[in-house]
Amino acid sequence: MTETSASPRPTTLAQKIIARASARDHVTPGEIVTARVDLAMIHDSGGPRRVEPILQDLGVGLFDASKVVLISDHFVPGDTDEGARILELTRQWAKERKVAFHDGEGICHVVLPERGHLLPGMLVVGGDSHSPTGGAFGAYMFGVGATEMAGVLATGEIWLKVPETILLEWRGQLSAGVTAKDMMLALCGRLGMDGGKYQAVEYAGEAITALSMQERMTLSNMAAELGGQAGLIAPDATTAAFLEKAGANMGARASWSGLATDAGAPVQEHHVFDASALAPQVAAPHSPANSAPVTEAPETPVDVAYIGACTGAKYEDLRNAADILRGRRLGKGVELLVAPASKRDQDRAAADGIMAVFEAAGARILPNACGICAGYGADRLGEDVTCISSTARNFKGRMGAASSKVWLGSPLTVAASAIAGKIADPRDFLPDEGERS
Amino acid sequence: MSGRIILVGDDIDTDQLAPGAYMKGGIEALAAHCLEGVRPGFAQEVTPGDVLVAGRNFGVGSSREQAAEALKHLGLAGVVALSFAGIFYRNAINLGLPVLTAPDLSAVTDGAAARLDVAAARLELASDGAAIALDPLPDNLQVLLADGGLVPHLKKRFAKERNKEQGQCAEHRP
Ligand code: SF4
């Protein structure tokens, strides 16, 4: 009997990355493997202050300091005693442990790729639940808690159950005023917050190929809200162009070829959606799965409009919101808070006149940090406040008082609602072609 | 029977398990407010050996492991649910809190006497031997739980590695 070794069996993107990281020719969904970690990302909240005591307890150092990136974002700007103390500890640790450190430069999930740390095909572990964001770059990136992160930092290894792939295919093209955030809210509503079953969610189809990197990051980011372990998108020319600009090591480019799910690979579920038919979505309190087209939302006055977070305040999010706000004023009694996701994105937005649009409209600009998305800072939502937010999750009490109510929408929907003083459809405020930034 | 069932519903999130407002107070203070939003008085009600039984997607939300730590601190024997959110599940195992799934938990009633047998993957419901079969844990997770979680497990591993190195040195000594 001869085995014909003509073509290798078709595999998913997730299988390819995990097989390489675990030094195997092939891995099968469901089996448990131990993988080598290419990169570990930690932040000020779950990072040094939590992992260092465990490393001390274990009596070991870092497996490889050059594969660890530390980013401060949760406690920035350190305006409380506790926050300042945690930031100090974080800075000290970065120096002692000699790891790459981005301090006050923005939110971890945005800074990591922006500074060229991520590459397609990597296996990356992040100390934060929105770590699937890295999947937008074709890296298998997932979140873990502090104890598991300490284990990774000590050994450079992590166990994985090889995931099934849940393929979410988007055909057609998004219409004006509809974004990746709307796709995700619609998916949370359709599939539920456990629809990802802690497997590998993969986004594909012509509507995905047409998206910019920052929009793809929004999709992968909210794979967390779908309950997926990772949120993958196969790397392409758009990925390469972004990474090149970010100064990533493009020498590895050759190894990206074939980094995609093969035709005929075993996918557990395959859902097809029509991007052209999608309307802007909002999610009612207190779950991202409570989503519906904005046209069906009940008349809801808002007190606070928040454009912030890794999910909804990147350069393109800011640009899209500014297109709605340009030349307009905030609705009566509405407060608009804008916390650009990274310093670099804010600088770019300033250079393009986008920050000036927010200021002219009467917005208050907050630090490049997690801020009230993490429930931190003086701007936490007060009792009974209703907020429309560009963030990823609206669990009860997350952004402030338990009585506060958070609606989720795209940055455009947040901007439109800030003008209208109530939840509004951004398509009623879209600028003419020539007026866009 | 060493404990009782405490029954909760679907989609219990990490903000319910470890409320953000009490995150600064240490595990004692945090555990005292665990689940108070969905079940007032939960922390006071738990006695060691009780089993928390939940519906789908238990532990959805953030990666904060205090969510699992609070439950362990209260002395729960473990959590049995229809499904778990992935990061919570890993955190629980890493901290030594047994978490097991079962395809059907409709026979479970709140307050019933119960005992969780992790090794046999059974939830014993009454002294007459009635039990619910749980999905068995993979071998690597059983090892982690048996060692008491990831940190004790790694300590064991590092100690073994160090012993081996020393052993080799001794052998090669002239
Ligand atoms: S901005 Fe919000 S979602 Fe993003 S990392 Fe910070 S707390 Fe998490």
Coordinates of C-alpha atoms and ligand atoms in Angstrom, one line a residue:
Chain A
M1 CA 0.0 0.0 0.0
T2 CA 1.4 3.4 -0.9
E3 CA 0.3 6.5 0.7
T4 CA 0.0 9.3 -1.9
S5 CA 1.4 12.3 -0.4
A6 CA 0.2 14.6 -3.2
S7 CA -1.5 17.5 -1.4
P8 CA -1.6 17.9 2.4
R9 CA -5.0 17.8 3.9
P10 CA -6.9 21.1 3.9
T11 CA -6.6 22.9 7.2
T12 CA -7.8 26.0 8.9
L13 CA -5.8 29.1 9.6
A14 CA -6.0 28.4 13.3
Q15 CA -4.7 24.8 12.8
K16 CA -1.8 26.1 10.7
I17 CA -0.7 28.6 13.3
I18 CA -1.1 26.2 16.3
A19 CA 0.6 23.3 14.5
R20 CA 3.7 25.5 13.8
A21 CA 3.7 26.9 17.4
S22 CA 3.5 23.4 18.9
A23 CA 6.2 22.0 16.4
R24 CA 3.7 19.6 14.8
D25 CA 3.0 18.8 11.2
H26 CA -0.7 18.7 11.8
V27 CA -3.1 19.3 14.7
T28 CA -6.7 18.1 15.0
P29 CA -9.5 20.2 16.6
G30 CA -10.2 18.9 20.1
E31 CA -6.7 17.7 20.9
I32 CA -4.7 19.3 23.6
V33 CA -1.2 20.6 22.7
T34 CA 1.5 22.7 24.3
A35 CA 2.6 25.6 22.2
R36 CA 5.6 28.0 22.3
V37 CA 4.5 31.6 22.7
D38 CA 6.0 34.1 20.1
L39 CA 4.9 37.1 22.1
A40 CA 3.3 38.0 25.4
M41 CA 1.5 41.3 26.0
I42 CA 0.6 42.6 29.5
H43 CA -0.8 45.9 30.8
D44 CA -0.6 47.8 34.0
S45 CA -3.7 46.3 35.5
G46 CA -3.2 42.6 35.1
G47 CA 0.6 42.8 34.5
P48 CA 3.6 43.5 36.8
R49 CA 1.6 44.0 40.0
R50 CA -0.1 40.6 39.6
V51 CA 2.6 38.5 37.8
E52 CA 5.7 39.6 39.7
P53 CA 4.6 38.1 43.1
I54 CA 3.9 34.8 41.3
L55 CA 7.3 34.8 39.5
Q56 CA 8.9 35.5 42.9
D57 CA 7.0 32.7 44.4
L58 CA 8.2 30.4 41.6
G59 CA 11.7 31.7 41.9
V60 CA 12.2 32.2 38.2
G61 CA 12.6 35.1 35.7
L62 CA 11.1 35.8 32.3
F63 CA 11.4 33.1 29.7
D64 CA 12.6 35.7 27.1
A65 CA 12.4 39.4 27.8
S66 CA 12.6 40.2 24.1
K67 CA 9.2 38.5 23.6
V68 CA 7.4 40.5 26.3
V69 CA 5.6 43.8 25.6
L70 CA 4.3 45.9 28.5
I71 CA 1.8 48.7 27.9
S72 CA 0.2 51.1 30.4
D73 CA -3.4 52.0 29.7
H74 CA -5.8 51.0 32.5
F75 CA -4.5 53.4 35.2
V76 CA -3.3 56.2 32.9
P77 CA -3.2 59.1 33.7
G78 CA -2.6 58.0 37.3
D79 CA -4.8 60.7 38.8
T80 CA -5.6 58.7 42.0
D81 CA -3.1 57.7 44.7
E82 CA -3.6 54.0 43.8
G83 CA -3.4 54.6 40.1
A84 CA -0.1 56.6 40.5
R85 CA 1.3 53.8 42.7
I86 CA 0.4 51.1 40.2
L87 CA 2.0 53.1 37.3
E88 CA 5.1 53.6 39.3
L89 CA 5.4 49.9 40.0
T90 CA 4.8 49.2 36.3
R91 CA 7.6 51.6 35.2
Q92 CA 10.0 50.1 37.7
W93 CA 9.3 46.6 36.6
A94 CA 9.8 47.5 32.9
K95 CA 13.2 48.8 33.8
E96 CA 14.2 45.9 35.9
R97 CA 12.9 43.2 33.6
K98 CA 14.2 45.0 30.5
V99 CA 11.0 44.5 28.4
A100 CA 9.6 46.8 25.6
F101 CA 7.4 49.3 27.4
H102 CA 4.9 51.7 25.9
D103 CA 3.9 54.1 28.7
G104 CA 0.9 56.4 28.2
E105 CA 1.0 55.9 24.4
G106 CA -2.5 54.4 24.2
I107 CA -4.6 51.3 24.7
C108 CA -2.7 48.0 24.5
H109 CA -4.6 46.4 21.7
V110 CA -4.1 49.4 19.5
V111 CA -0.5 50.2 20.5
L112 CA 0.7 46.6 20.0
P113 CA 0.2 46.4 16.2
E114 CA 0.8 50.2 15.7
R115 CA 4.3 49.8 17.0
G116 CA 5.0 46.8 14.8
H117 CA 5.1 44.1 17.4
L118 CA 2.6 41.8 15.7
L119 CA 3.2 39.6 12.7
P120 CA 0.9 37.2 10.9
G121 CA 1.3 33.5 12.0
M122 CA 2.4 34.4 15.5
L123 CA 1.0 32.7 18.6
V124 CA 0.4 35.5 21.0
V125 CA -1.0 35.6 24.6
G126 CA -2.4 38.8 26.1
G127 CA -3.3 39.6 29.6
D128 CA -6.6 41.1 28.7
S129 CA -9.9 39.7 27.4
H130 CA -9.9 41.8 24.2
S131 CA -6.6 40.1 23.1
P132 CA -8.4 38.5 20.1
T133 CA -7.8 41.9 18.4
G134 CA -4.4 40.6 17.3
G135 CA -6.3 38.1 15.1
A136 CA -6.9 41.0 12.6
F137 CA -3.3 40.5 11.6
G138 CA -3.5 36.8 11.2
A139 CA -1.9 36.1 14.6
Y140 CA -3.5 33.5 16.9
M141 CA -3.9 35.8 19.9
F142 CA -6.0 35.2 23.0
G143 CA -6.5 36.5 26.5
V144 CA -5.6 34.9 29.8
G145 CA -5.7 35.8 33.5
A146 CA -2.8 36.9 35.6
T147 CA -1.8 33.5 37.0
E148 CA -1.8 31.9 33.6
M149 CA 0.2 34.9 32.2
A150 CA 2.8 34.3 35.0
G151 CA 3.0 30.7 33.9
V152 CA 3.6 31.9 30.3
L153 CA 6.2 34.4 31.4
A154 CA 8.0 31.7 33.4
T155 CA 8.0 29.0 30.8
G156 CA 7.2 30.5 27.4
E157 CA 4.6 27.8 26.9
I158 CA 0.8 27.5 27.1
W159 CA -1.6 24.6 26.6
L160 CA -4.3 24.9 24.0
K161 CA -7.2 22.8 23.0
V162 CA -7.0 23.0 19.2
P163 CA -10.1 25.0 18.2
E164 CA -12.8 24.3 15.7
T165 CA -13.3 27.1 13.3
I166 CA -16.5 29.1 13.1
L167 CA -16.5 30.8 9.7
L168 CA -18.4 34.1 9.5
E169 CA -18.6 35.1 5.9
W170 CA -19.8 38.6 4.9
R171 CA -20.8 39.0 1.3
G172 CA -21.6 42.3 -0.5
Q173 CA -20.4 45.7 0.7
L174 CA -21.3 47.9 3.6
S175 CA -23.3 51.0 2.8
A176 CA -22.4 54.5 3.8
G177 CA -22.7 55.1 7.6
V178 CA -22.4 51.4 8.4
T179 CA -19.2 50.0 9.9
A180 CA -17.4 47.0 11.4
K181 CA -18.9 47.8 14.8
D182 CA -22.4 47.4 13.3
M183 CA -21.4 44.0 11.9
M184 CA -20.2 42.9 15.4
L185 CA -23.3 44.2 17.2
A186 CA -25.4 42.4 14.6
L187 CA -23.4 39.2 15.1
C188 CA -23.7 39.4 18.9
G189 CA -27.4 39.7 18.5
R190 CA -27.7 36.8 16.0
L191 CA -25.2 34.3 17.6
G192 CA -25.3 35.4 21.3
M193 CA -22.4 36.0 23.6
D194 CA -21.5 32.3 23.6
G195 CA -21.9 31.9 19.8
G196 CA -18.1 31.7 19.4
K197 CA -18.1 28.7 21.8
Y198 CA -14.5 29.5 22.8
Q199 CA -13.4 28.3 19.3
A200 CA -11.6 30.2 16.6
V201 CA -13.9 32.7 15.0
E202 CA -12.8 33.6 11.4
Y203 CA -14.1 36.4 9.4
A204 CA -14.0 36.2 5.6
G205 CA -15.7 37.3 2.4
E206 CA -15.6 40.3 0.1
A207 CA -16.9 42.7 2.7
I208 CA -14.1 41.8 5.1
T209 CA -11.4 42.0 2.3
A210 CA -12.6 45.5 1.6
L211 CA -12.1 46.7 5.2
S212 CA -9.2 48.7 6.4
M213 CA -6.9 47.3 9.2
Q214 CA -8.5 49.4 11.9
E215 CA -12.0 48.2 10.9
R216 CA -10.7 44.6 10.9
M217 CA -9.3 45.2 14.4
T218 CA -12.8 46.2 15.6
L219 CA -14.1 42.8 14.3
S220 CA -11.4 40.8 15.9
N221 CA -11.6 42.8 19.1
M222 CA -15.3 41.9 19.6
A223 CA -14.7 38.2 18.9
A224 CA -14.4 38.5 22.7
E225 CA -18.1 39.5 22.9
L226 CA -18.9 36.5 20.8
G227 CA -17.1 34.2 23.2
G228 CA -14.5 33.1 20.7
Q229 CA -11.0 32.3 21.8
A230 CA -9.5 34.1 18.8
G231 CA -11.0 36.3 16.0
L232 CA -8.9 35.6 12.9
I233 CA -8.6 37.3 9.5
A234 CA -6.2 35.9 6.9
P235 CA -3.4 38.4 6.2
D236 CA -3.4 40.1 2.8
A237 CA -2.0 43.2 1.0
T238 CA -3.9 45.5 3.4
T239 CA -2.2 43.7 6.3
A240 CA 1.2 44.0 4.7
A241 CA 0.8 47.7 4.0
F242 CA -0.2 48.5 7.6
L243 CA 2.6 46.5 9.1
E244 CA 5.2 48.0 6.8
K245 CA 4.2 51.4 7.9
A246 CA 4.3 50.3 11.5
G247 CA 7.9 49.2 11.1
A248 CA 7.2 45.5 11.6
N249 CA 9.9 43.0 10.6
M250 CA 8.8 42.4 7.1
G251 CA 11.6 40.0 6.5
A252 CA 9.3 37.2 7.7
R253 CA 6.9 38.1 4.9
A254 CA 7.7 34.9 2.9
S255 CA 6.4 32.7 5.7
W256 CA 2.9 34.2 5.4
S257 CA 2.1 32.5 2.2
G258 CA -0.6 30.0 2.6
L259 CA -1.6 31.5 5.9
A260 CA -5.3 31.1 5.3
T261 CA -8.0 28.6 5.7
D262 CA -7.8 26.1 2.8
A263 CA -10.8 25.4 0.6
G264 CA -12.4 22.3 2.0
A265 CA -10.9 22.7 5.5
P266 CA -13.1 21.3 8.3
V267 CA -15.1 24.2 9.7
Q268 CA -17.6 23.5 12.5
E269 CA -20.1 26.3 11.4
H270 CA -20.3 28.5 8.4
H271 CA -22.6 31.5 8.5
V272 CA -23.2 33.8 5.6
F273 CA -24.3 37.4 6.0
D274 CA -25.1 40.2 3.6
A275 CA -23.2 43.3 4.4
S276 CA -25.2 45.4 1.9
A277 CA -28.4 44.8 3.9
L278 CA -26.9 45.8 7.2
A279 CA -28.2 49.0 9.0
P280 CA -26.4 50.7 11.8
Q281 CA -27.0 48.8 15.1
V282 CA -27.3 49.7 18.7
A283 CA -27.2 47.3 21.7
A284 CA -29.5 48.1 24.6
P285 CA -28.4 47.8 28.3
H286 CA -26.9 45.5 29.6
S287 CA -25.5 43.2 26.9
P288 CA -23.9 43.5 23.5
A289 CA -26.3 40.7 22.4
N290 CA -29.3 43.1 23.0
S291 CA -28.7 44.5 19.5
A292 CA -31.1 45.7 16.9
P293 CA -31.1 48.2 13.9
V294 CA -31.0 51.7 15.2
T295 CA -34.2 52.4 13.4
E296 CA -36.0 50.0 15.8
A297 CA -34.6 51.6 19.0
P298 CA -37.1 53.2 21.2
E299 CA -36.8 57.0 21.6
T300 CA -34.0 57.3 24.1
P301 CA -32.5 60.6 25.4
V302 CA -28.8 60.4 26.2
D303 CA -26.8 62.3 28.8
V304 CA -23.3 61.2 27.9
A305 CA -21.9 60.2 24.5
Y306 CA -18.5 58.4 24.8
I307 CA -16.1 57.9 21.9
G308 CA -13.4 55.8 23.4
A309 CA -11.8 52.3 23.9
C310 CA -9.7 50.0 21.8
T311 CA -12.9 49.1 20.0
G312 CA -14.1 52.5 19.0
A313 CA -11.6 55.4 19.2
K314 CA -8.9 54.5 16.7
Y315 CA -7.9 57.1 14.0
E316 CA -10.6 55.9 11.6
D317 CA -13.3 55.8 14.3
L318 CA -12.4 59.4 15.1
R319 CA -12.5 60.4 11.5
N320 CA -15.9 58.8 10.9
A321 CA -17.3 60.5 14.0
A322 CA -15.9 63.9 13.0
D323 CA -17.5 63.6 9.6
I324 CA -20.9 63.5 11.4
L325 CA -20.0 66.2 13.9
R326 CA -18.4 68.8 11.5
G327 CA -20.1 72.1 11.7
R328 CA -22.7 70.9 14.3
R329 CA -23.2 71.4 18.0
L330 CA -24.0 69.0 20.7
G331 CA -27.6 68.5 21.7
K332 CA -28.8 70.3 24.8
G333 CA -27.5 68.8 28.0
V334 CA -25.4 66.2 26.2
E335 CA -21.8 65.7 27.2
L336 CA -19.5 64.3 24.5
L337 CA -16.3 62.6 25.8
V338 CA -13.6 61.6 23.4
A339 CA -10.7 59.4 24.5
P340 CA -8.5 58.7 21.4
A341 CA -7.3 55.1 21.5
S342 CA -3.6 56.0 21.0
K343 CA -1.4 59.0 21.1
R344 CA -0.3 58.3 17.6
D345 CA -3.9 58.2 16.3
Q346 CA -4.7 61.4 18.2
D347 CA -1.7 63.2 16.7
R348 CA -2.7 62.1 13.2
A349 CA -6.3 63.1 13.9
A350 CA -5.1 66.5 15.1
A351 CA -2.9 67.0 12.0
D352 CA -5.9 66.3 9.8
G353 CA -8.2 68.7 11.6
I354 CA -10.3 66.0 13.2
M355 CA -9.6 66.9 16.8
A356 CA -10.5 70.5 16.0
V357 CA -14.0 69.3 14.9
F358 CA -14.5 67.6 18.3
E359 CA -13.4 70.7 20.1
A360 CA -15.6 73.0 18.0
A361 CA -18.6 70.8 18.7
G362 CA -18.0 71.2 22.5
A363 CA -16.4 67.7 23.3
R364 CA -14.1 67.1 26.1
I365 CA -10.9 65.3 25.2
L366 CA -9.7 62.6 27.6
P367 CA -6.3 60.8 27.9
N368 CA -5.3 58.0 25.5
A369 CA -6.3 55.3 28.0
C370 CA -9.1 52.9 28.9
G371 CA -10.8 55.5 31.2
I372 CA -14.4 54.9 31.9
C373 CA -14.5 51.8 29.6
A374 CA -12.7 50.1 32.5
G375 CA -14.8 51.9 35.0
Y376 CA -11.8 54.1 36.1
G377 CA -11.4 57.9 36.6
A378 CA -13.4 60.9 37.5
D379 CA -15.7 60.6 34.5
R380 CA -17.3 57.3 35.6
L381 CA -21.0 57.4 34.9
G382 CA -23.1 58.7 37.7
E383 CA -26.5 57.4 39.1
D384 CA -29.2 57.0 36.4
V385 CA -27.0 58.4 33.6
T386 CA -27.8 57.2 30.1
C387 CA -24.8 56.8 27.9
I388 CA -24.3 55.9 24.2
S389 CA -20.8 54.4 23.8
S390 CA -18.4 53.2 21.1
T391 CA -17.0 50.6 23.5
A392 CA -17.4 46.8 23.3
R393 CA -19.4 45.9 26.4
N394 CA -22.2 47.4 28.4
F395 CA -22.6 45.1 31.4
K396 CA -24.4 46.5 34.3
G397 CA -22.2 48.8 36.4
R398 CA -19.1 48.4 34.2
M399 CA -18.7 52.0 33.3
G400 CA -20.0 53.5 36.6
A401 CA -23.0 53.4 38.8
A402 CA -25.1 50.2 38.7
S403 CA -28.1 52.4 37.8
S404 CA -26.4 53.9 34.7
K405 CA -27.5 52.6 31.4
V406 CA -25.1 52.1 28.5
W407 CA -26.1 51.7 24.9
L408 CA -23.5 50.5 22.4
G409 CA -23.1 51.9 18.9
S410 CA -20.6 52.7 16.2
P411 CA -18.6 56.0 16.6
L412 CA -20.8 57.4 13.9
T413 CA -24.0 56.5 15.9
V414 CA -22.5 57.9 19.1
A415 CA -21.7 61.2 17.2
A416 CA -25.2 61.4 15.7
S417 CA -26.8 60.7 19.0
A418 CA -24.6 63.4 20.7
I419 CA -26.0 65.9 18.2
A420 CA -29.6 64.7 18.4
G421 CA -29.6 64.5 22.1
K422 CA -31.1 61.0 21.8
I423 CA -30.1 57.7 20.0
A424 CA -30.0 58.6 16.4
D425 CA -29.3 57.1 13.0
P426 CA -26.0 58.3 11.7
R427 CA -27.2 58.1 8.1
D428 CA -29.4 61.2 8.7
F429 CA -26.2 63.1 9.4
L430 CA -23.8 61.8 6.7
P431 CA -21.8 64.6 4.9
D432 CA -21.8 65.0 1.1
E433 CA -18.9 63.3 -0.7
G434 CA -16.8 66.4 -0.9
E435 CA -17.0 67.3 2.8
R436 CA -15.4 64.1 4.2
S437 CA -12.0 64.2 5.8
Chain B
M1 CA -23.8 14.8 51.4
S2 CA -21.3 17.4 52.2
G3 CA -22.9 20.4 50.6
R4 CA -25.9 21.9 48.9
I5 CA -26.7 23.1 45.4
I6 CA -26.9 26.8 44.8
L7 CA -28.6 27.4 41.5
V8 CA -28.1 30.5 39.3
G9 CA -29.0 31.2 35.6
D10 CA -27.3 31.9 32.3
D11 CA -24.7 34.5 31.4
I12 CA -23.4 35.2 34.9
D13 CA -20.6 37.8 34.0
T14 CA -17.4 38.6 35.7
D15 CA -18.7 42.0 36.9
Q16 CA -21.3 40.1 38.9
L17 CA -18.7 37.6 40.3
A18 CA -16.1 40.3 41.1
P19 CA -17.9 43.7 41.2
G20 CA -15.5 46.4 40.0
A21 CA -16.4 48.7 42.9
Y22 CA -14.9 46.3 45.4
M23 CA -11.8 45.3 43.3
K24 CA -9.5 47.4 45.5
G25 CA -10.5 45.8 48.8
G26 CA -8.7 42.5 48.5
I27 CA -10.2 39.1 48.0
E28 CA -12.0 39.0 51.4
A29 CA -14.0 42.2 50.7
L30 CA -14.6 41.2 47.0
A31 CA -15.8 37.7 47.9
A32 CA -18.3 39.3 50.4
H33 CA -20.0 41.0 47.4
C34 CA -19.7 38.1 45.0
L35 CA -23.0 37.6 43.0
E36 CA -24.9 39.9 45.2
G37 CA -26.5 41.5 42.1
V38 CA -28.1 38.2 41.0
R39 CA -28.5 36.5 44.3
P40 CA -28.5 38.9 47.3
G41 CA -26.8 37.3 50.4
F42 CA -24.9 34.7 48.2
A43 CA -21.6 35.1 50.1
Q44 CA -23.3 34.7 53.5
E45 CA -25.3 31.7 52.3
V46 CA -22.3 29.6 51.0
T47 CA -20.9 27.0 53.3
P48 CA -17.7 25.0 52.3
G49 CA -18.6 22.1 50.0
D50 CA -21.5 23.8 48.3
V51 CA -21.7 23.4 44.6
L52 CA -22.7 26.3 42.3
V53 CA -24.8 25.2 39.4
A54 CA -25.3 27.5 36.5
G55 CA -26.7 27.7 33.0
R56 CA -24.9 28.7 29.8
N57 CA -21.8 30.9 29.4
F58 CA -20.9 31.2 33.1
G59 CA -18.1 33.7 33.7
V60 CA -18.5 35.8 30.5
G61 CA -16.6 39.1 30.4
S62 CA -13.2 40.2 31.5
S63 CA -10.0 38.3 32.2
R64 CA -10.0 39.3 35.9
E65 CA -9.3 36.0 37.7
Q66 CA -10.7 37.4 41.0
A67 CA -14.0 36.2 39.6
A68 CA -12.9 32.6 40.1
E69 CA -10.8 33.5 43.2
A70 CA -13.9 34.8 45.0
L71 CA -15.8 31.6 44.5
K72 CA -12.8 29.5 45.7
H73 CA -12.4 31.8 48.7
L74 CA -16.0 31.2 49.7
G75 CA -15.2 27.5 49.9
L76 CA -17.3 26.2 47.0
A77 CA -16.5 22.7 45.9
G78 CA -16.7 23.8 42.3
V79 CA -19.0 25.1 39.6
V80 CA -21.0 22.9 37.3
A81 CA -22.6 24.6 34.3
L82 CA -24.0 23.9 30.8
S83 CA -21.1 26.0 29.4
F84 CA -18.3 28.3 30.6
A85 CA -16.8 31.4 29.0
G86 CA -13.3 30.4 28.0
I87 CA -11.1 32.7 30.0
F88 CA -13.0 32.2 33.2
Y89 CA -12.7 28.4 32.7
R90 CA -8.9 28.6 32.3
N91 CA -8.6 31.0 35.3
A92 CA -10.6 28.7 37.5
I93 CA -8.5 25.6 36.7
N94 CA -5.3 27.7 37.1
L95 CA -6.5 28.7 40.6
G96 CA -7.5 25.2 41.5
L97 CA -11.3 25.7 41.4
P98 CA -13.0 22.7 39.8
V99 CA -15.2 23.6 36.9
L100 CA -17.2 21.0 35.0
T101 CA -19.8 21.0 32.3
A102 CA -22.8 18.7 31.8
P103 CA -25.1 18.5 28.8
D104 CA -28.2 18.5 31.0
L105 CA -28.7 19.9 34.4
S106 CA -32.5 20.0 34.5
A107 CA -32.7 17.5 37.4
V108 CA -30.9 19.9 39.7
T109 CA -32.9 21.9 42.3
D110 CA -31.8 24.8 44.4
G111 CA -30.9 23.9 48.0
A112 CA -30.7 20.1 47.4
A113 CA -28.1 18.2 49.2
A114 CA -25.2 17.4 46.9
R115 CA -21.5 16.3 46.6
L116 CA -19.2 17.1 43.7
D117 CA -16.8 14.2 42.8
V118 CA -14.3 15.8 40.5
A119 CA -12.2 12.8 39.8
A120 CA -15.3 10.7 38.8
A121 CA -16.9 13.6 37.1
R122 CA -20.2 13.1 39.0
L123 CA -22.5 15.4 40.8
E124 CA -24.1 13.2 43.5
L125 CA -27.5 14.5 44.3
A126 CA -28.9 12.4 47.2
S127 CA -27.8 9.8 49.6
D128 CA -29.6 7.1 47.7
G129 CA -27.0 7.2 45.0
A130 CA -28.7 9.4 42.3
A131 CA -26.1 11.3 40.4
I132 CA -25.6 13.4 37.3
A133 CA -22.8 12.5 34.9
L134 CA -20.6 15.4 34.1
D135 CA -18.2 15.7 31.1
P136 CA -14.9 14.3 32.2
L137 CA -12.0 16.7 32.4
P138 CA -9.0 16.2 30.0
D139 CA -6.0 14.6 31.6
N140 CA -3.9 17.8 31.6
L141 CA -6.5 19.7 33.5
Q142 CA -7.0 16.9 36.0
V143 CA -3.3 17.0 36.7
L144 CA -3.5 20.8 37.2
L145 CA -6.4 20.5 39.6
A146 CA -4.9 17.7 41.5
D147 CA -1.7 19.8 42.1
G148 CA -3.9 22.6 43.4
G149 CA -3.6 24.9 40.4
L150 CA -1.0 26.2 38.0
V151 CA 1.4 27.8 40.6
P152 CA 1.8 24.6 42.7
H153 CA 2.0 22.6 39.5
L154 CA 4.8 24.7 38.1
K155 CA 6.6 24.7 41.5
K156 CA 6.6 20.9 41.3
R157 CA 7.9 21.0 37.7
F158 CA 10.7 23.4 38.4
A159 CA 11.7 21.5 41.5
K160 CA 11.9 18.3 39.4
E161 CA 14.0 20.2 36.8
R162 CA 16.3 21.5 39.4
N163 CA 16.8 18.1 41.0
K164 CA 17.6 16.6 37.6
E165 CA 20.2 19.3 36.9
Q166 CA 21.8 18.7 40.3
G167 CA 21.7 15.0 39.7
Q168 CA 23.5 15.4 36.4
C169 CA 26.1 17.6 38.0
A170 CA 26.7 15.0 40.7
E171 CA 27.1 12.3 38.0
H172 CA 29.6 14.3 36.1
R173 CA 31.6 15.2 39.1
P174 CA 35.1 13.8 38.6
Ligands
SF4_1 S1 -10.4 50.2 26.3 FE1 -11.9 49.0 27.4 S2 -12.1 47.1 26.2 FE2 -10.2 48.1 25.6 S3 -8.6 47.2 26.8 FE3 -9.3 49.1 27.9 S4 -10.9 48.4 29.3 FE4 -10.5 46.7 27.8

